[in-house]
Amino acid sequence: DTAVSQTPKYLVTQMGNDKSIKCEQNLGHDTMYWYKQDSKKFLKIMFSYNNKELIINETVPNRFSPKSPDKAHLNLHINSLELGDSAVYFCASSLGLAGGINEQFFGPGTRLTVL
Amino acid sequence: AQSVAQPEDQVNVAEGNPLTVKCTYSVSGNPYLFWYVQYPNRGLQFLLKYITGDNLVKGSYGFEAEFNKSQTSFHLKKPSALVSDSALYFCAVRDSWRGSTLGRLYFGRGTQLTVWP
């Protein structure tokens, strides 16, 4: 029983294409996140949603658009992909409002390669 | 500004020896501190956290961490390392001050732990 799942696991695409990554959690959590991990393993938050509402929006290009159809899902759509978007993208979730004391549960990651 | 520093990119220890992975932090208010572990090609897994109370926190897989407010540190420790502990370890901090940027966890750059047989 996967707690936080992401699809696809690997994504290889050409520059300029549009792609989506899906995330689902079955933990009943209220808050979901997207992180980007670069080639040096540095982890940085991109977005956070609480009960389908955007609460954290880091300085990411407008080409990145998160969508939360319900509190169990947080998808990431990326337009006009660039070489620099190549990274591993992690979805995560936590119980309660972001900013609380609860730990985050991470998905397995989606390795995006832009050629 | 909030930040986390992991001063060592790599830590190498022999199996059976104690290990320490260092972390220092900077926050405006009281910190919430976390340790996560990442195995190759996997997502991060929660190990332990300090919120309040006892400065020594025990977590998964025999790991523990000591919160030291005066030194603003939260070092991860284990008395006897295993080869299977080899992984990338991340320290993270969140400011508990109400009104601070909600939910934002600040991660260190990670420390690669290698335990050799």
mmCIF file of C-alpha atoms in Angstrom:
data_model
loop_
_atom_site.group_PDB
_atom_site.id
_atom_site.type_symbol
_atom_site.label_atom_id
_atom_site.label_comp_id
_atom_site.label_asym_id
_atom_site.label_seq_id
_atom_site.Cartn_x
_atom_site.Cartn_y
_atom_site.Cartn_z
ATOM 1 C CA ASP A 1 0.000 0.000 0.000
ATOM 2 C CA THR A 2 1.828 3.020 -1.293
ATOM 3 C CA ALA A 3 1.267 6.060 0.919
ATOM 4 C CA VAL A 4 2.371 8.746 -1.536
ATOM 5 C CA SER A 5 2.543 7.708 -5.162
ATOM 6 C CA GLN A 6 3.750 9.551 -8.223
ATOM 7 C CA THR A 7 3.450 8.842 -11.918
ATOM 8 C CA PRO A 8 5.416 8.534 -14.012
ATOM 9 C CA LYS A 9 8.619 7.419 -12.322
ATOM 10 C CA TYR A 10 10.714 8.480 -15.305
ATOM 11 C CA LEU A 11 9.941 11.122 -17.876
ATOM 12 C CA VAL A 12 12.164 11.836 -20.870
ATOM 13 C CA THR A 13 11.043 14.565 -23.229
ATOM 14 C CA GLN A 14 12.192 17.185 -25.683
ATOM 15 C CA MET A 15 12.687 20.865 -24.961
ATOM 16 C CA GLY A 16 9.554 22.880 -25.548
ATOM 17 C CA ASN A 17 7.129 20.085 -24.738
ATOM 18 C CA ASP A 18 4.426 20.209 -22.057
ATOM 19 C CA LYS A 19 4.252 17.434 -19.467
ATOM 20 C CA SER A 20 2.412 16.544 -16.282
ATOM 21 C CA ILE A 21 3.350 14.618 -13.162
ATOM 22 C CA LYS A 22 0.631 13.183 -10.980
ATOM 23 C CA CYS A 23 0.669 12.664 -7.233
ATOM 24 C CA GLU A 24 -1.767 10.917 -4.951
ATOM 25 C CA GLN A 25 -1.690 10.241 -1.219
ATOM 26 C CA ASN A 26 -3.906 7.783 0.647
ATOM 27 C CA LEU A 27 -2.926 8.957 4.132
ATOM 28 C CA GLY A 28 -5.826 11.340 4.629
ATOM 29 C CA HIS A 29 -3.419 14.271 4.882
ATOM 30 C CA ASP A 30 -4.513 17.874 4.429
ATOM 31 C CA THR A 31 -1.378 19.342 2.980
ATOM 32 C CA MET A 32 0.625 18.386 -0.094
ATOM 33 C CA TYR A 33 3.870 19.675 -1.521
ATOM 34 C CA TRP A 34 6.054 19.624 -4.599
ATOM 35 C CA TYR A 35 9.836 19.670 -4.230
ATOM 36 C CA LYS A 36 12.603 19.819 -6.797
ATOM 37 C CA GLN A 37 15.875 17.986 -6.190
ATOM 38 C CA ASP A 38 18.694 19.062 -8.467
ATOM 39 C CA SER A 39 21.696 17.095 -9.657
ATOM 40 C CA LYS A 40 23.610 18.031 -6.489
ATOM 41 C CA LYS A 41 20.778 16.605 -4.378
ATOM 42 C CA PHE A 42 19.719 20.035 -3.145
ATOM 43 C CA LEU A 43 16.043 19.930 -2.195
ATOM 44 C CA LYS A 44 13.848 22.971 -2.584
ATOM 45 C CA ILE A 45 10.140 23.435 -2.093
ATOM 46 C CA MET A 46 8.133 24.644 -5.064
ATOM 47 C CA PHE A 47 4.499 24.623 -3.952
ATOM 48 C CA SER A 48 2.280 23.632 -1.081
ATOM 49 C CA TYR A 49 -1.478 23.119 -0.989
ATOM 50 C CA ASN A 50 -3.732 22.795 2.027
ATOM 51 C CA ASN A 51 -7.208 21.397 1.327
ATOM 52 C CA LYS A 52 -6.900 22.266 -2.360
ATOM 53 C CA GLU A 53 -5.757 25.822 -1.680
ATOM 54 C CA LEU A 54 -2.337 27.115 -2.612
ATOM 55 C CA ILE A 55 -0.448 28.272 0.483
ATOM 56 C CA ILE A 56 3.170 28.232 -0.588
ATOM 57 C CA ASN A 57 4.336 29.378 -3.982
ATOM 58 C CA GLU A 58 8.078 29.685 -4.180
ATOM 59 C CA THR A 59 9.766 31.638 -6.886
ATOM 60 C CA VAL A 60 9.303 29.220 -9.732
ATOM 61 C CA PRO A 61 8.654 30.092 -13.374
ATOM 62 C CA ASN A 62 5.051 30.518 -14.470
ATOM 63 C CA ARG A 63 5.578 27.514 -16.717
ATOM 64 C CA PHE A 64 5.021 25.396 -13.607
ATOM 65 C CA SER A 65 1.388 25.136 -12.593
ATOM 66 C CA PRO A 66 0.167 22.923 -9.778
ATOM 67 C CA LYS A 67 -3.398 21.698 -9.660
ATOM 68 C CA SER A 68 -5.184 20.089 -6.751
ATOM 69 C CA PRO A 69 -8.541 18.559 -7.777
ATOM 70 C CA ASP A 70 -9.063 17.276 -4.240
ATOM 71 C CA LYS A 71 -6.992 17.076 -1.094
ATOM 72 C CA ALA A 72 -5.633 13.636 -1.992
ATOM 73 C CA HIS A 73 -4.167 14.752 -5.317
ATOM 74 C CA LEU A 74 -1.650 17.363 -6.343
ATOM 75 C CA ASN A 75 -0.530 17.361 -9.963
ATOM 76 C CA LEU A 76 2.246 19.386 -11.531
ATOM 77 C CA HIS A 77 2.008 20.629 -15.083
ATOM 78 C CA ILE A 78 5.048 22.059 -16.809
ATOM 79 C CA ASN A 79 4.819 24.049 -20.036
ATOM 80 C CA SER A 80 7.579 24.693 -22.542
ATOM 81 C CA LEU A 81 10.117 22.464 -20.855
ATOM 82 C CA GLU A 82 13.698 23.687 -20.673
ATOM 83 C CA LEU A 83 16.987 21.876 -20.146
ATOM 84 C CA GLY A 84 17.248 23.343 -16.649
ATOM 85 C CA ASP A 85 14.023 21.655 -15.622
ATOM 86 C CA SER A 86 15.818 18.315 -15.589
ATOM 87 C CA ALA A 87 15.685 17.134 -11.989
ATOM 88 C CA VAL A 88 13.912 14.746 -9.668
ATOM 89 C CA TYR A 89 10.530 16.036 -8.541
ATOM 90 C CA PHE A 90 9.137 14.825 -5.241
ATOM 91 C CA CYS A 91 5.609 15.031 -4.008
ATOM 92 C CA ALA A 92 5.019 14.980 -0.255
ATOM 93 C CA SER A 93 2.133 15.233 2.174
ATOM 94 C CA SER A 94 1.606 15.965 5.843
ATOM 95 C CA LEU A 95 -1.192 15.964 8.359
ATOM 96 C CA GLY A 96 -2.648 19.260 9.442
ATOM 97 C CA LEU A 97 -1.776 22.739 8.363
ATOM 98 C CA ALA A 98 1.603 23.312 6.878
ATOM 99 C CA GLY A 99 3.698 25.035 9.473
ATOM 100 C CA GLY A 100 2.749 22.527 12.111
ATOM 101 C CA ILE A 101 4.773 19.901 13.853
ATOM 102 C CA ASN A 102 4.000 16.969 11.622
ATOM 103 C CA GLU A 103 6.536 15.269 9.437
ATOM 104 C CA GLN A 104 6.175 15.022 5.706
ATOM 105 C CA PHE A 105 5.802 11.776 3.784
ATOM 106 C CA PHE A 106 7.531 11.718 0.424
ATOM 107 C CA GLY A 107 6.695 9.958 -2.801
ATOM 108 C CA PRO A 108 9.310 7.950 -4.721
ATOM 109 C CA GLY A 109 10.100 10.810 -7.090
ATOM 110 C CA THR A 110 9.802 11.474 -10.814
ATOM 111 C CA ARG A 111 13.068 11.794 -12.698
ATOM 112 C CA LEU A 112 12.531 14.319 -15.475
ATOM 113 C CA THR A 113 15.090 14.509 -18.269
ATOM 114 C CA VAL A 114 14.747 17.244 -20.848
ATOM 115 C CA LEU A 115 16.737 16.695 -24.036
ATOM 116 C CA ALA B 1 16.175 34.195 7.719
ATOM 117 C CA GLN B 2 15.972 30.496 8.263
ATOM 118 C CA SER B 3 18.692 28.143 7.183
ATOM 119 C CA VAL B 4 20.286 24.803 7.846
ATOM 120 C CA ALA B 5 23.923 23.876 7.482
ATOM 121 C CA GLN B 6 25.334 20.403 7.166
ATOM 122 C CA PRO B 7 29.059 21.086 7.246
ATOM 123 C CA GLU B 8 30.140 17.682 5.950
ATOM 124 C CA ASP B 9 29.299 16.503 2.462
ATOM 125 C CA GLN B 10 30.498 13.022 3.354
ATOM 126 C CA VAL B 11 30.922 10.969 6.501
ATOM 127 C CA ASN B 12 32.682 7.624 6.407
ATOM 128 C CA VAL B 13 32.646 5.207 9.322
ATOM 129 C CA ALA B 14 33.405 1.553 9.905
ATOM 130 C CA GLU B 15 30.583 -0.806 10.713
ATOM 131 C CA GLY B 16 30.093 -1.119 14.446
ATOM 132 C CA ASN B 17 31.558 2.310 15.171
ATOM 133 C CA PRO B 18 29.458 5.222 16.376
ATOM 134 C CA LEU B 19 28.421 7.765 13.798
ATOM 135 C CA THR B 20 27.561 11.451 13.932
ATOM 136 C CA VAL B 21 26.082 13.559 11.159
ATOM 137 C CA LYS B 22 26.213 17.247 12.000
ATOM 138 C CA CYS B 23 23.553 19.897 11.557
ATOM 139 C CA THR B 24 23.336 23.515 12.653
ATOM 140 C CA TYR B 25 20.399 25.812 12.093
ATOM 141 C CA SER B 26 19.284 29.416 12.135
ATOM 142 C CA VAL B 27 15.687 30.519 12.812
ATOM 143 C CA SER B 28 13.949 33.589 14.192
ATOM 144 C CA GLY B 29 11.870 31.787 16.797
ATOM 145 C CA ASN B 30 11.972 28.338 18.305
ATOM 146 C CA PRO B 31 12.893 25.630 15.828
ATOM 147 C CA TYR B 32 11.125 22.518 14.759
ATOM 148 C CA LEU B 33 13.912 20.200 13.605
ATOM 149 C CA PHE B 34 13.753 17.085 11.464
ATOM 150 C CA TRP B 35 16.040 14.412 10.074
ATOM 151 C CA TYR B 36 15.244 12.547 6.889
ATOM 152 C CA VAL B 37 17.115 9.772 5.088
ATOM 153 C CA GLN B 38 17.202 9.148 1.348
ATOM 154 C CA TYR B 39 18.270 5.796 -0.047
ATOM 155 C CA PRO B 40 19.365 5.654 -3.703
ATOM 156 C CA ASN B 41 16.534 6.277 -6.152
ATOM 157 C CA ARG B 42 14.018 6.649 -3.351
ATOM 158 C CA GLY B 43 12.074 9.459 -1.728
ATOM 159 C CA LEU B 44 12.970 10.890 1.649
ATOM 160 C CA GLN B 45 11.959 8.978 4.756
ATOM 161 C CA PHE B 46 11.335 10.612 8.105
ATOM 162 C CA LEU B 47 13.738 9.551 10.865
ATOM 163 C CA LEU B 48 12.993 11.767 13.856
ATOM 164 C CA LYS B 49 12.024 15.254 14.968
ATOM 165 C CA TYR B 50 12.466 17.698 17.796
ATOM 166 C CA ILE B 51 9.504 19.890 18.664
ATOM 167 C CA THR B 52 9.843 20.558 22.375
ATOM 168 C CA GLY B 53 10.781 18.772 25.583
ATOM 169 C CA ASP B 54 13.657 16.374 26.074
ATOM 170 C CA ASN B 55 16.717 17.436 24.129
ATOM 171 C CA LEU B 56 17.559 13.852 23.201
ATOM 172 C CA VAL B 57 15.192 12.519 20.594
ATOM 173 C CA LYS B 58 15.033 8.875 19.570
ATOM 174 C CA GLY B 59 13.903 7.835 16.123
ATOM 175 C CA SER B 60 13.763 5.018 13.622
ATOM 176 C CA TYR B 61 16.464 2.389 13.003
ATOM 177 C CA GLY B 62 18.299 3.160 16.246
ATOM 178 C CA PHE B 63 19.052 6.772 15.370
ATOM 179 C CA GLU B 64 18.885 9.603 17.851
ATOM 180 C CA ALA B 65 19.587 13.304 17.772
ATOM 181 C CA GLU B 66 20.463 15.863 20.387
ATOM 182 C CA PHE B 67 19.027 19.349 20.327
ATOM 183 C CA ASN B 68 21.462 21.935 21.650
ATOM 184 C CA LYS B 69 19.906 25.380 21.793
ATOM 185 C CA SER B 70 23.047 27.252 22.801
ATOM 186 C CA GLN B 71 25.016 25.784 19.920
ATOM 187 C CA THR B 72 21.995 25.828 17.555
ATOM 188 C CA SER B 73 22.769 22.251 16.624
ATOM 189 C CA PHE B 74 20.817 19.068 16.055
ATOM 190 C CA HIS B 75 23.369 16.349 15.347
ATOM 191 C CA LEU B 76 22.236 12.892 14.298
ATOM 192 C CA LYS B 77 23.866 9.962 16.059
ATOM 193 C CA LYS B 78 23.884 6.217 16.213
ATOM 194 C CA PRO B 79 25.929 4.148 18.674
ATOM 195 C CA SER B 80 26.804 1.367 16.233
ATOM 196 C CA ALA B 81 26.668 1.910 12.468
ATOM 197 C CA LEU B 82 25.458 -0.676 9.982
ATOM 198 C CA VAL B 83 26.399 -0.999 6.320
ATOM 199 C CA SER B 84 22.691 -0.627 5.560
ATOM 200 C CA ASP B 85 22.761 2.865 7.130
ATOM 201 C CA SER B 86 24.680 4.092 4.089
ATOM 202 C CA ALA B 87 22.479 6.771 2.537
ATOM 203 C CA LEU B 88 22.011 10.511 2.127
ATOM 204 C CA TYR B 89 20.875 12.291 5.286
ATOM 205 C CA PHE B 90 19.030 15.596 5.352
ATOM 206 C CA CYS B 91 18.501 17.912 8.272
ATOM 207 C CA ALA B 92 15.554 20.313 8.026
ATOM 208 C CA VAL B 93 14.196 23.181 10.097
ATOM 209 C CA ARG B 94 10.916 25.013 10.362
ATOM 210 C CA ASP B 95 10.355 28.155 12.389
ATOM 211 C CA SER B 96 7.629 27.639 14.981
ATOM 212 C CA TRP B 97 6.840 31.354 15.179
ATOM 213 C CA ARG B 98 3.246 31.865 14.235
ATOM 214 C CA GLY B 99 3.018 33.955 11.161
ATOM 215 C CA SER B 100 6.225 32.726 9.659
ATOM 216 C CA THR B 101 6.084 31.326 6.185
ATOM 217 C CA LEU B 102 3.618 28.511 6.592
ATOM 218 C CA GLY B 103 4.925 25.024 6.261
ATOM 219 C CA ARG B 104 8.152 25.854 4.609
ATOM 220 C CA LEU B 105 10.798 23.358 5.563
ATOM 221 C CA TYR B 106 14.349 24.455 4.959
ATOM 222 C CA PHE B 107 16.606 21.556 4.085
ATOM 223 C CA GLY B 108 20.334 21.268 4.441
ATOM 224 C CA ARG B 109 22.377 20.175 1.458
ATOM 225 C CA GLY B 110 22.598 16.608 2.691
ATOM 226 C CA THR B 111 25.407 14.451 4.042
ATOM 227 C CA GLN B 112 26.339 11.221 2.333
ATOM 228 C CA LEU B 113 26.991 8.578 4.967
ATOM 229 C CA THR B 114 29.056 5.575 3.950
ATOM 230 C CA VAL B 115 29.490 2.706 6.362
ATOM 231 C CA TRP B 116 32.150 0.259 5.276
ATOM 232 C CA PRO B 117 32.305 -3.342 6.440
#
